[in-house]
Coordinates of C-alpha atoms in Angstrom, one line a residue:
X1 CA 24.6 -33.3 -23.8
X2 CA 21.8 -31.1 -22.5
X3 CA 19.4 -29.3 -24.9
X4 CA 19.8 -25.6 -25.2
X5 CA 18.0 -22.7 -26.9
X6 CA 19.8 -19.7 -28.3
X7 CA 18.1 -16.4 -27.2
X8 CA 19.1 -13.0 -26.1
X9 CA 19.2 -12.2 -22.4
X10 CA 16.0 -10.2 -22.7
X11 CA 14.3 -13.0 -24.7
X12 CA 15.3 -15.5 -22.1
X13 CA 14.1 -13.2 -19.3
X14 CA 10.6 -12.8 -20.9
X15 CA 10.3 -16.5 -21.6
X16 CA 11.3 -17.4 -18.0
X17 CA 8.9 -14.9 -16.4
X18 CA 5.9 -16.3 -18.4
X19 CA 6.5 -19.7 -16.8
X20 CA 6.5 -18.7 -13.1
X21 CA 3.6 -19.5 -10.9
X22 CA 2.7 -19.4 -7.2
X23 CA 0.8 -22.0 -5.3
X24 CA -0.8 -21.9 -1.9
X25 CA -3.4 -24.3 -0.5
X26 CA -3.4 -26.1 -3.8
X27 CA -4.4 -23.1 -5.9
X28 CA -2.0 -21.8 -8.5
X29 CA -1.6 -18.2 -9.8
X30 CA 0.6 -16.6 -12.4
X31 CA 3.4 -14.9 -10.4
X32 CA 4.2 -12.3 -13.1
X33 CA 0.8 -11.5 -14.6
X34 CA 2.1 -8.9 -17.1
X35 CA 4.7 -6.2 -17.8
X36 CA 4.2 -2.5 -17.5
X37 CA 6.7 -0.4 -19.2
X38 CA 8.0 2.7 -20.9
X39 CA 10.6 2.2 -23.6
X40 CA 13.8 4.2 -24.2
X41 CA 17.2 3.5 -25.5
X42 CA 18.1 1.5 -22.4
X43 CA 15.5 -1.2 -22.9
X44 CA 13.8 -0.9 -26.3
X45 CA 16.2 -3.2 -28.1
X46 CA 16.3 -5.7 -25.3
X47 CA 13.1 -6.2 -23.3
X48 CA 11.1 -4.2 -25.8
X49 CA 12.2 -6.4 -28.7
X50 CA 11.6 -9.6 -26.6
X51 CA 8.1 -8.6 -25.7
X52 CA 7.3 -7.7 -29.3
X53 CA 8.6 -11.1 -30.4
X54 CA 6.4 -13.0 -27.9
X55 CA 3.4 -11.0 -28.8
X56 CA 2.7 -8.9 -25.6
X57 CA -1.0 -8.8 -26.2
X58 CA -3.5 -9.4 -23.4
X59 CA -3.8 -13.1 -24.5
X60 CA 0.0 -13.7 -24.7
X61 CA 2.0 -15.2 -21.8
X62 CA 3.3 -11.9 -20.6
X63 CA 0.9 -9.1 -21.6
X64 CA 2.4 -5.6 -22.0
X65 CA 0.8 -2.4 -20.7
X66 CA 2.0 1.1 -21.7
X67 CA 2.3 3.4 -18.7
X68 CA 2.8 7.2 -18.7
X69 CA 5.1 7.6 -15.8
X70 CA 7.6 5.1 -14.3
X71 CA 6.7 5.8 -10.7
X72 CA 3.0 5.3 -11.6
X73 CA 3.7 2.0 -13.2
X74 CA 5.2 0.7 -10.0
X75 CA 2.2 1.9 -8.1
X76 CA 0.1 -0.1 -10.6
X77 CA 2.1 -3.2 -9.8
X78 CA 1.7 -2.6 -6.1
X79 CA -2.1 -2.2 -6.5
X80 CA -2.2 -5.5 -8.4
X81 CA -0.1 -7.3 -5.8
X82 CA -2.1 -6.1 -2.9
X83 CA -5.4 -7.0 -4.5
X84 CA -4.0 -10.4 -5.3
X85 CA -2.9 -11.1 -1.7
X86 CA 0.7 -11.0 -2.8
X87 CA 0.3 -14.2 -4.9
X88 CA 0.7 -12.3 -8.2
X89 CA 2.3 -9.1 -9.3
X90 CA 3.5 -7.2 -12.4
X91 CA 7.0 -6.5 -13.8
X92 CA 8.0 -2.9 -14.6
X93 CA 10.6 -2.0 -17.2
X94 CA 12.2 1.3 -17.8
X95 CA 15.1 2.8 -19.7
X96 CA 18.2 4.0 -18.0
X97 CA 18.5 7.4 -16.4
X98 CA 15.3 9.2 -15.3
X99 CA 13.2 6.2 -16.2
X100 CA 15.1 4.2 -13.7
X101 CA 15.2 6.8 -10.9
X102 CA 11.5 7.5 -11.3
X103 CA 10.9 4.0 -10.0
X104 CA 12.7 4.6 -6.7
X105 CA 9.6 6.1 -5.0
X106 CA 7.4 3.2 -6.1
X107 CA 10.0 0.7 -5.0
X108 CA 10.1 2.3 -1.5
X109 CA 6.4 2.2 -1.3
X110 CA 6.3 -1.5 -2.2
X111 CA 9.0 -2.5 0.3
X112 CA 7.5 -0.5 3.1
X113 CA 4.1 -2.1 2.5
X114 CA 5.7 -5.6 2.2
X115 CA 4.3 -6.0 -1.3
X116 CA 6.1 -7.8 -4.2
X117 CA 7.0 -5.9 -7.4
X118 CA 9.6 -6.8 -10.0
X119 CA 11.6 -3.9 -11.4
X120 CA 13.7 -4.3 -14.6
X121 CA 15.5 -1.0 -15.2
X122 CA 17.9 -0.7 -18.2
X123 CA 21.5 0.1 -17.3
X124 CA 24.9 1.2 -18.8
X125 CA 27.0 -0.9 -21.2
X126 CA 28.6 -3.7 -19.3
X127 CA 31.5 -3.6 -21.7
X128 CA 31.8 0.2 -21.2
X129 CA 32.8 0.6 -24.9
X130 CA 30.8 3.7 -25.4
X131 CA 31.0 5.3 -22.0
X132 CA 29.7 7.7 -21.0
X133 CA 26.4 6.8 -22.7
X134 CA 23.4 9.0 -22.8
X135 CA 22.0 9.6 -19.3
X136 CA 24.9 7.9 -17.6
X137 CA 25.8 9.1 -14.1
X138 CA 29.6 9.3 -14.0
X139 CA 31.0 8.6 -10.6
X140 CA 34.8 9.4 -10.3
X141 CA 35.1 6.8 -7.5
X142 CA 34.0 3.8 -9.6
X143 CA 33.0 3.0 -13.2
X144 CA 30.6 0.4 -11.8
X145 CA 28.2 2.9 -10.3
X146 CA 25.0 3.8 -12.1
X147 CA 21.7 5.4 -11.1
X148 CA 20.3 2.0 -10.5
X149 CA 22.3 1.8 -7.3
X150 CA 19.7 4.2 -5.9
X151 CA 17.3 1.2 -5.9
X152 CA 19.5 -0.8 -3.5
X153 CA 18.2 0.6 -0.2
X154 CA 14.6 0.4 -1.2
X155 CA 14.8 -3.2 -2.7
X156 CA 14.6 -6.5 -0.8
X157 CA 16.7 -8.0 -3.5
X158 CA 19.0 -6.2 -6.0
X159 CA 21.3 -7.5 -8.6
X160 CA 23.0 -6.4 -11.8
X161 CA 23.3 -8.9 -14.6
X162 CA 26.7 -8.1 -16.3
X163 CA 27.0 -11.4 -18.1
X164 CA 24.4 -13.8 -19.6
X165 CA 25.7 -16.6 -17.3
X166 CA 24.5 -14.6 -14.3
X167 CA 20.9 -14.4 -15.4
X168 CA 19.6 -17.8 -14.1
X169 CA 20.9 -17.2 -10.5
X170 CA 19.6 -13.6 -10.5
X171 CA 16.1 -14.7 -11.7
X172 CA 15.8 -17.5 -9.2
X173 CA 16.9 -15.2 -6.4
X174 CA 14.4 -12.6 -7.5
X175 CA 11.5 -15.1 -7.6
X176 CA 12.5 -16.5 -4.1
X177 CA 12.1 -13.0 -2.6
X178 CA 8.9 -12.1 -4.5
X179 CA 7.2 -15.3 -3.1
X180 CA 8.5 -15.2 0.5
X181 CA 5.8 -13.6 2.7
X182 CA 8.4 -12.6 5.3
X183 CA 11.0 -11.1 2.9
X184 CA 9.0 -9.7 0.1
X185 CA 9.1 -6.2 -1.3
X186 CA 10.6 -4.5 -4.4
X187 CA 13.0 -6.7 -6.4
X188 CA 15.3 -5.0 -8.8
X189 CA 17.3 -6.5 -11.6
X190 CA 19.5 -3.9 -13.3
X191 CA 20.0 -4.9 -17.0
X192 CA 22.9 -3.4 -18.9
X193 CA 21.5 -2.5 -22.3
X194 CA 24.3 -4.3 -24.3
X195 CA 23.8 -7.5 -22.2
X196 CA 20.0 -7.4 -22.8
X197 CA 20.7 -7.9 -26.5
X198 CA 23.5 -10.4 -26.2
X199 CA 22.7 -14.0 -27.3
X200 CA 23.5 -17.1 -25.3
X201 CA 22.8 -20.8 -25.3
X202 CA 20.3 -21.4 -22.5
X203 CA 19.5 -24.8 -20.9
X204 CA 16.0 -25.7 -21.7
X205 CA 15.2 -26.4 -18.1
X206 CA 15.4 -22.7 -17.4
X207 CA 12.1 -22.3 -19.3
X208 CA 10.2 -25.1 -17.7
X209 CA 7.1 -24.3 -15.8
X210 CA 8.1 -23.5 -12.2
X211 CA 5.7 -23.4 -9.3
X212 CA 6.8 -21.5 -6.2
X213 CA 5.1 -22.8 -3.1
X214 CA 4.0 -20.1 -0.7
X215 CA 4.4 -21.6 2.7
X216 CA 2.2 -21.3 5.8
X217 CA 4.7 -21.6 8.7
X218 CA 3.1 -23.1 11.7
X219 CA 3.8 -22.0 15.3
X220 CA 6.6 -23.5 17.2
X221 CA 5.1 -25.5 20.1
X222 CA 7.2 -23.8 22.8
X223 CA 6.3 -20.3 21.4
X224 CA 2.6 -21.4 21.2
X225 CA 2.7 -22.4 24.9
X226 CA 4.2 -19.1 25.9
X227 CA 1.5 -17.3 23.8
X228 CA -1.2 -19.4 25.6
X229 CA 0.1 -18.2 28.9
X230 CA -0.1 -14.6 27.9
X231 CA -3.7 -15.2 26.8
X232 CA -4.7 -16.9 30.1
X233 CA -3.2 -14.0 32.0
X234 CA -5.3 -11.5 30.2
X235 CA -8.8 -10.2 31.1
X236 CA -8.9 -7.2 28.8
X237 CA -7.3 -8.2 25.5
X238 CA -7.5 -6.3 22.3
X239 CA -6.6 -7.6 18.8
X240 CA -4.8 -5.2 16.4
X241 CA -5.3 -6.7 13.0
X242 CA -3.0 -5.7 10.1
X243 CA -2.5 -6.5 6.5
X244 CA -1.0 -9.8 7.3
X245 CA -4.4 -11.1 8.1
X246 CA -5.7 -10.3 4.6
X247 CA -2.6 -11.7 2.9
X248 CA -2.8 -15.0 4.7
X249 CA -6.5 -15.3 4.0
X250 CA -7.1 -15.6 7.8
X251 CA -10.2 -13.4 8.0
X252 CA -12.6 -16.3 8.8
X253 CA -10.2 -17.6 11.4
X254 CA -9.9 -14.2 13.0
X255 CA -13.7 -13.7 13.2
X256 CA -14.1 -17.1 14.7
X257 CA -11.3 -16.6 17.3
X258 CA -12.6 -13.2 18.3
X259 CA -16.2 -14.4 18.6
X260 CA -15.4 -17.5 20.6
X261 CA -13.0 -15.8 23.0
X262 CA -14.7 -12.4 23.4
X263 CA -11.9 -10.3 22.0
X264 CA -12.6 -6.9 20.4
X265 CA -10.8 -6.4 17.0
X266 CA -9.3 -3.1 16.0
X267 CA -7.9 -2.6 12.5
X268 CA -4.9 -0.8 11.0
X269 CA -5.1 0.9 7.6
X270 CA -3.8 -2.2 5.9
X271 CA -6.0 -4.5 8.0
X272 CA -9.3 -2.6 7.6
X273 CA -12.1 -5.0 6.5
X274 CA -10.6 -8.2 7.9
X275 CA -13.8 -8.4 9.9
X276 CA -17.0 -6.9 8.6
X277 CA -17.7 -3.5 10.2
X278 CA -20.9 -4.9 11.8
X279 CA -19.2 -8.0 13.3
X280 CA -20.1 -8.3 17.0
X281 CA -16.4 -7.9 17.9
X282 CA -15.4 -5.2 15.5
X283 CA -14.4 -1.8 17.1
X284 CA -13.0 -0.1 14.0
X285 CA -9.8 1.8 13.2
X286 CA -6.9 2.0 15.7
X287 CA -4.4 4.7 16.4
X288 CA -4.1 8.4 15.4
X289 CA -6.8 7.9 12.8
X290 CA -8.7 5.5 15.0
X291 CA -12.3 5.4 16.3
X292 CA -13.2 6.5 19.8
X293 CA -14.2 2.9 20.5
X294 CA -10.9 1.3 19.5
X295 CA -8.6 3.9 21.0
X296 CA -10.5 3.9 24.4
X297 CA -10.1 0.1 24.5
X298 CA -6.4 0.4 23.6
X299 CA -5.7 2.6 26.6
X300 CA -7.4 0.2 28.9
X301 CA -6.3 -3.2 27.5
X302 CA -3.9 -5.4 29.5
X303 CA -2.8 -7.4 26.4
X304 CA -2.5 -6.2 22.8
X305 CA -2.5 -9.1 20.3
X306 CA -0.9 -7.8 17.1
X307 CA -1.7 -10.0 14.1
X308 CA 0.1 -9.2 10.9
X309 CA 0.9 -5.6 11.7
X310 CA 4.2 -3.7 11.6
X311 CA 3.1 -1.2 14.3
X312 CA 3.5 2.1 12.4
X313 CA 3.5 5.3 14.5
X314 CA -0.1 5.9 13.4
X315 CA -1.1 2.6 14.8
X316 CA 0.6 3.1 18.2
X317 CA -0.1 6.9 18.3
X318 CA 3.6 7.4 18.4
X319 CA 3.8 4.9 21.3
X320 CA 1.3 6.8 23.5
X321 CA -1.8 4.6 23.0
X322 CA -1.4 1.3 24.7
X323 CA -1.0 2.3 28.4
X324 CA 0.7 -0.5 30.4
X325 CA -0.4 -3.4 28.1
X326 CA 1.8 -6.3 27.3
X327 CA 2.1 -7.4 23.7
X328 CA 1.7 -10.7 21.9
X329 CA 2.7 -10.4 18.2
X330 CA 1.7 -12.9 15.5
X331 CA 3.6 -12.3 12.3
X332 CA 5.2 -14.3 9.5
X333 CA 8.2 -12.0 9.7
X334 CA 10.3 -12.3 12.9
X335 CA 11.4 -8.7 12.5
X336 CA 7.8 -7.4 13.0
X337 CA 6.9 -10.1 15.6
X338 CA 9.7 -9.0 17.9
X339 CA 8.6 -5.3 18.1
X340 CA 7.7 -3.8 21.5
X341 CA 9.4 -6.5 23.6
X342 CA 6.5 -8.7 22.7
X343 CA 5.8 -12.4 23.2
X344 CA 6.4 -13.6 19.7
X345 CA 4.6 -16.2 17.5
X346 CA 6.4 -16.3 14.2
X347 CA 3.9 -18.0 12.0
X348 CA 1.3 -17.6 9.2
X349 CA -1.6 -15.7 10.6
X350 CA -4.2 -18.3 9.6
X351 CA -2.3 -21.2 11.2
X352 CA -1.5 -19.2 14.3
X353 CA -5.1 -18.3 14.8
X354 CA -6.2 -21.9 14.4
X355 CA -3.7 -23.0 17.1
X356 CA -4.6 -20.2 19.5
X357 CA -8.3 -20.9 19.1
X358 CA -7.7 -24.2 21.0
X359 CA -6.6 -22.3 24.1
X360 CA -9.1 -22.6 27.0
X361 CA -9.5 -19.0 27.8
X362 CA -12.0 -16.1 27.4
X363 CA -11.9 -12.3 27.9
X364 CA -13.8 -10.9 30.8
X365 CA -17.5 -10.7 29.8
X366 CA -17.8 -7.2 31.0
X367 CA -14.9 -6.2 28.7
X368 CA -16.5 -7.8 25.7
X369 CA -19.8 -6.0 26.5
X370 CA -18.1 -2.7 27.0
X371 CA -16.4 -3.1 23.6
X372 CA -19.7 -3.7 21.9
X373 CA -21.3 -0.7 23.5
X374 CA -18.4 1.6 22.4
X375 CA -18.6 0.2 18.9
X376 CA -22.3 0.8 18.7
X377 CA -21.8 4.4 19.8
X378 CA -19.2 4.9 17.1
X379 CA -21.6 3.6 14.4
X380 CA -24.1 6.2 15.6
X381 CA -21.4 8.8 15.3
X382 CA -20.6 7.7 11.8
X383 CA -24.3 8.0 10.9
X384 CA -24.1 11.6 12.1
X385 CA -21.1 12.5 10.0
X386 CA -22.5 10.7 6.9
X387 CA -25.9 12.4 7.2
X388 CA -25.1 16.0 6.4
X389 CA -26.9 18.0 3.7
X390 CA -23.7 19.7 2.3
X391 CA -20.8 18.1 0.5
X392 CA -18.4 17.9 3.3
X393 CA -15.7 15.2 2.9
X394 CA -17.5 12.8 5.3
X395 CA -20.8 13.3 3.4
X396 CA -19.0 12.4 0.2
X397 CA -17.6 9.3 1.8
X398 CA -21.0 8.4 3.1
X399 CA -22.7 8.6 -0.3
X400 CA -19.8 6.7 -1.9
X401 CA -20.0 4.0 0.9
X402 CA -23.6 3.5 0.0
X403 CA -23.1 3.3 -3.8
X404 CA -19.9 1.3 -3.6
X405 CA -21.2 -1.8 -1.9
X406 CA -19.3 -4.8 -3.3
X407 CA -16.7 -2.5 -4.9
X408 CA -13.2 -1.5 -3.9
X409 CA -12.3 2.0 -2.6
X410 CA -8.7 3.2 -3.4
X411 CA -7.0 6.1 -1.7
X412 CA -3.5 7.0 -0.4
X413 CA -2.7 10.4 1.1
X414 CA -4.0 13.6 2.5
X415 CA -7.0 13.9 4.9
X416 CA -9.1 11.3 3.3
X417 CA -7.2 8.2 4.7
X418 CA -8.0 9.4 8.2
X419 CA -11.7 9.9 7.5
X420 CA -11.8 6.6 5.6
X421 CA -10.1 4.7 8.3
X422 CA -12.5 6.0 11.0
X423 CA -15.8 6.1 9.0
X424 CA -15.7 3.6 6.0
X425 CA -17.9 0.6 6.5
X426 CA -16.0 -2.3 4.9
X427 CA -18.0 -5.4 4.5
X428 CA -15.2 -7.7 3.1
X429 CA -11.4 -7.7 3.2
X430 CA -11.0 -6.8 -0.5
X431 CA -13.2 -3.7 -0.4
X432 CA -10.8 -1.3 1.3
X433 CA -7.5 -0.4 -0.4
X434 CA -5.7 2.6 1.2
X435 CA -1.9 2.9 0.8
X436 CA -0.8 4.3 4.1
X437 CA 2.6 2.7 4.7
X438 CA 4.3 5.3 2.5
X439 CA 1.3 7.6 2.2
X440 CA 2.3 8.5 -1.3
X441 CA 0.5 11.3 -3.1
X442 CA -0.1 10.3 -6.7
X443 CA -0.7 6.6 -5.9
X444 CA -4.4 6.6 -6.2
X445 CA -5.2 6.5 -9.9
X446 CA -2.2 4.3 -10.8
X447 CA -2.9 2.0 -7.9
X448 CA -6.5 1.8 -8.8
X449 CA -5.6 0.7 -12.3
X450 CA -3.6 -2.2 -10.8
X451 CA -6.5 -3.1 -8.5
X452 CA -8.9 -3.3 -11.5
X453 CA -6.4 -5.3 -13.6
X454 CA -6.2 -7.8 -10.7
X455 CA -10.0 -7.8 -10.0
X456 CA -11.8 -7.0 -13.2
X457 CA -15.1 -8.3 -11.8
X458 CA -15.2 -5.6 -9.1
X459 CA -16.1 -2.0 -9.5
X460 CA -13.1 0.2 -8.5
X461 CA -13.7 3.6 -6.9
X462 CA -10.6 5.8 -6.8
X463 CA -10.8 8.7 -4.3
X464 CA -8.3 11.4 -5.1
X465 CA -7.8 14.9 -3.8
X466 CA -6.8 17.8 -6.0
X467 CA -3.2 17.8 -4.6
X468 CA -2.6 14.1 -5.5
X469 CA -4.4 14.5 -8.8
X470 CA -2.1 17.3 -9.9
X471 CA 0.9 15.2 -9.0
X472 CA 0.0 12.1 -11.1
X473 CA -3.2 12.0 -13.1
X474 CA -1.8 10.8 -16.4
X475 CA -2.6 7.1 -15.8
X476 CA -6.2 8.0 -16.7
X477 CA -4.9 7.8 -20.3
X478 CA -3.6 4.3 -19.6
X479 CA -6.9 3.2 -18.2
X480 CA -8.7 4.6 -21.3
X481 CA -6.2 3.0 -23.6
X482 CA -6.6 -0.4 -22.0
X483 CA -10.4 -0.2 -21.7
X484 CA -10.0 -0.6 -17.9
X485 CA -13.0 1.1 -16.3
X486 CA -12.4 3.1 -13.2
X487 CA -14.8 5.4 -11.2
X488 CA -12.6 8.3 -10.1
X489 CA -14.0 10.6 -7.4
X490 CA -12.0 13.8 -7.7
X491 CA -12.4 15.9 -4.6
X492 CA -11.3 19.5 -4.9
X493 CA -10.6 21.4 -1.7
X494 CA -8.2 23.9 -3.2
X495 CA -4.9 22.6 -1.8
X496 CA -3.4 20.3 0.8
X497 CA -6.1 20.2 3.5
X498 CA -4.5 17.6 5.6
X499 CA -1.1 19.3 5.7
X500 CA -2.8 22.7 6.1
X501 CA -4.4 21.5 9.4
X502 CA -1.1 19.9 10.5
X503 CA 0.8 23.1 9.6
X504 CA -1.6 25.2 11.7
X505 CA -1.3 22.8 14.6
X506 CA 2.5 23.1 14.8
X507 CA 2.5 26.9 14.4
X508 CA 3.5 27.0 10.7
X509 CA 0.5 29.1 9.7
X510 CA -0.6 26.9 6.8
X511 CA 2.3 28.1 4.7
X512 CA 2.3 26.6 1.2
X513 CA -0.9 24.5 1.7
X514 CA -3.5 26.4 -0.4
X515 CA -3.7 26.7 -4.2
X516 CA -3.6 30.5 -4.5
X517 CA -1.9 33.1 -6.6
X518 CA 0.5 35.6 -4.9
X519 CA -1.3 38.5 -3.3
X520 CA -0.3 42.2 -3.2
X521 CA 2.2 41.5 -0.3
X522 CA 3.9 38.7 -2.2
X523 CA 2.4 35.9 -0.2
X524 CA 0.6 32.9 -1.6
X525 CA -2.8 34.1 -0.4
X526 CA -4.3 35.7 -3.4
X527 CA -7.0 34.5 -5.8
X528 CA -7.9 30.8 -6.3
X529 CA -5.9 29.3 -9.1
X530 CA -7.9 29.1 -12.4
X531 CA -7.2 25.4 -12.8
X532 CA -10.0 23.4 -14.3
X533 CA -9.5 19.8 -13.1
X534 CA -12.7 18.5 -14.7
X535 CA -11.5 19.7 -18.1
X536 CA -8.1 18.2 -17.5
X537 CA -9.6 14.8 -16.8
X538 CA -11.7 15.0 -19.9
X539 CA -8.6 15.9 -21.9
X540 CA -7.1 12.6 -20.8
X541 CA -10.0 10.7 -22.3
X542 CA -12.3 10.2 -19.3
X543 CA -16.0 11.0 -19.2
X544 CA -16.6 13.7 -16.6
X545 CA -19.6 14.3 -14.3
X546 CA -20.0 17.0 -11.6
X547 CA -21.9 17.0 -8.4
X548 CA -23.0 19.9 -6.2
X549 CA -24.9 18.2 -3.4
X550 CA -25.5 14.7 -2.0
X551 CA -28.4 14.0 -4.3
X552 CA -26.5 14.9 -7.5
X553 CA -23.4 13.0 -6.2
X554 CA -25.5 9.9 -5.7
X555 CA -26.9 10.2 -9.2
X556 CA -23.5 10.9 -10.8
X557 CA -22.0 7.8 -9.1
X558 CA -24.9 5.6 -10.2
X559 CA -24.3 6.8 -13.8
X560 CA -20.6 6.2 -13.5
X561 CA -21.2 2.7 -12.2
X562 CA -23.6 2.0 -15.1
X563 CA -21.1 3.3 -17.7
X564 CA -18.5 0.9 -19.3
X565 CA -16.0 3.8 -19.5
X566 CA -13.6 5.4 -17.0
X567 CA -15.6 8.2 -15.5
X568 CA -14.4 11.1 -13.2
X569 CA -17.0 12.5 -10.8
X570 CA -15.8 16.0 -9.9
X571 CA -16.8 17.3 -6.5
X572 CA -15.9 20.6 -4.7
X573 CA -16.2 20.0 -1.0
X574 CA -17.0 22.5 1.7
X575 CA -15.6 22.8 5.2
X576 CA -17.7 21.0 7.7
X577 CA -17.7 18.6 10.7
X578 CA -15.3 15.7 10.5
X579 CA -14.1 13.2 13.1
X580 CA -11.0 14.4 15.0
X581 CA -8.0 12.5 16.2
X582 CA -8.6 10.4 19.3
X583 CA -4.9 9.8 19.8
X584 CA -1.7 11.8 19.3
X585 CA 0.9 11.7 16.5
X586 CA 4.5 12.8 17.1
X587 CA 5.4 15.7 14.8
X588 CA 8.2 17.8 16.3
X589 CA 7.4 21.4 16.9
X590 CA 10.0 24.3 16.9
X591 CA 11.6 24.5 20.4
X592 CA 11.9 28.3 20.1
X593 CA 10.0 30.7 17.9
X594 CA 8.9 34.3 17.6
X595 CA 5.4 33.2 16.7
X596 CA 2.9 32.9 19.5
X597 CA 1.2 30.0 17.6
X598 CA 4.4 28.0 17.5
X599 CA 5.1 28.6 21.2
X600 CA 1.7 27.4 22.1
X601 CA 2.1 24.4 19.9
X602 CA 5.4 23.5 21.6
X603 CA 3.7 23.6 25.0
X604 CA 1.1 21.1 23.7
X605 CA 3.8 19.0 22.2
X606 CA 5.9 18.8 25.4
X607 CA 2.8 17.8 27.3
X608 CA 1.9 15.0 24.9
X609 CA 5.5 13.7 24.9
X610 CA 5.2 12.8 28.5
X611 CA 2.9 9.9 27.6
X612 CA 5.3 8.2 25.3
X613 CA 6.5 4.7 26.3
X614 CA 9.7 3.2 25.1
X615 CA 8.1 -0.3 24.6
X616 CA 11.7 -1.4 25.0

């Protein structure tokens, strides 16, 4: 007769999660490093009680962190997972109703970015004895529908635990997906509130220490031979390095391969920093937010070697960038490797690069030299943008880049990701953290909190615009509560600068992009809003400093770095020179309009569309 332990479903869940580990290359990491949550009637008596019983302090097996918004707590888990190279993450628990649906945006962000997070939303009564319960969505088609069904399309694994007996299989399935580099993303386990509190006799082996091996799939010999033929047939190759290079720990192998074979390396947002900015083969950012160096080479390349990238429309400039090049895609996920009718090498990036390094082949020396010249010219251009005397956005980035050496910069949406992608000089793969798969406003502070929890030894610099700040600033209070120090650079440009420029370019006249009161004619073009963002940050518990020019900004950042407390550096930027797009982005423009601006924009749009390739 096997030994059993009598626990509630929630208690069993908490005990199980505390015993899960990942292992890669002989190094082990906690898979679920903690639980972020907000309690309500749907989870307080279940998961809340279970966490309280096991302790939930920072030294307990499953530490608990109190968040202020459910979407934000998923962002925190995403930041943690990315900074941990997908080997560790956090669990997120919510009540039913709005607590659960608030997590949908965070789940979509995690899945789109291929990052593991575990979501534990409360749910209805499985027994239905009290239906409809508070916050229940009643669907006349079925009594088995709840708001948690919204999480299905944005989750890589979804299950509802209606009976205690179902928990072990659900947990093992969830852990499998969280630790699978090709399948990972948001994992959702919907937990009916009555089931959470139900007791059951669990087999003791459920709570044994379990180590999940994170595999490094090696290239299939036949696929490797085909890839080698593509390399040998290329004179003008270009590497497009994505986040998969970081997550596999393949940066050294990439630098060696590029150096030996003379191949320039361009970087996606997720891949920025995989080679140091001053590496002889580095040509910087690729795509719509790319450098002149990388985008010029992309148009002339005869082979694009995509390593760990999913080829977003920003990377391909909406499929206008790569001329007549062929593709060779290295990716652990077959789904991404097969894009653009490519030659495919489905393998771990590190193992694939080791194998490809043995191919007797080299790019044309003239191509390699041209790439180096273009990269040097772009570095001189970066110096020009960084060197202004007024606080334009590029000057702010230049000062921060100088101060933040060795730290991590965190950003997500607006105009800053483009400027960062083109201009930021990343010296190591962990220094650059821009969420641009979902480009989610509000990610910055919450994501930065996750980064700092994962890497407490590094200084974390959160760059956030006023638009994103006003959407989700409240996790400053969480950082203060936890004693987790962040340096937050709050850039105020009075509205949505990025969308304002886009609106103007498509003939929409910057409607709804400035923070203004209504003027005499009823339009939103009156006085500036009297919103004091610095005072708001102080009210949430942060120290606040202000800067009016590059010198005071440098001093304020130095003071913030020296402080042990979360500090917000408030900056009002001024319009000024910034790098423009070197490549197109497909945003449809009205086909007919009474506005001359829109008609002109449509003409430009139709002209650009002619360069799009199907990539089959």
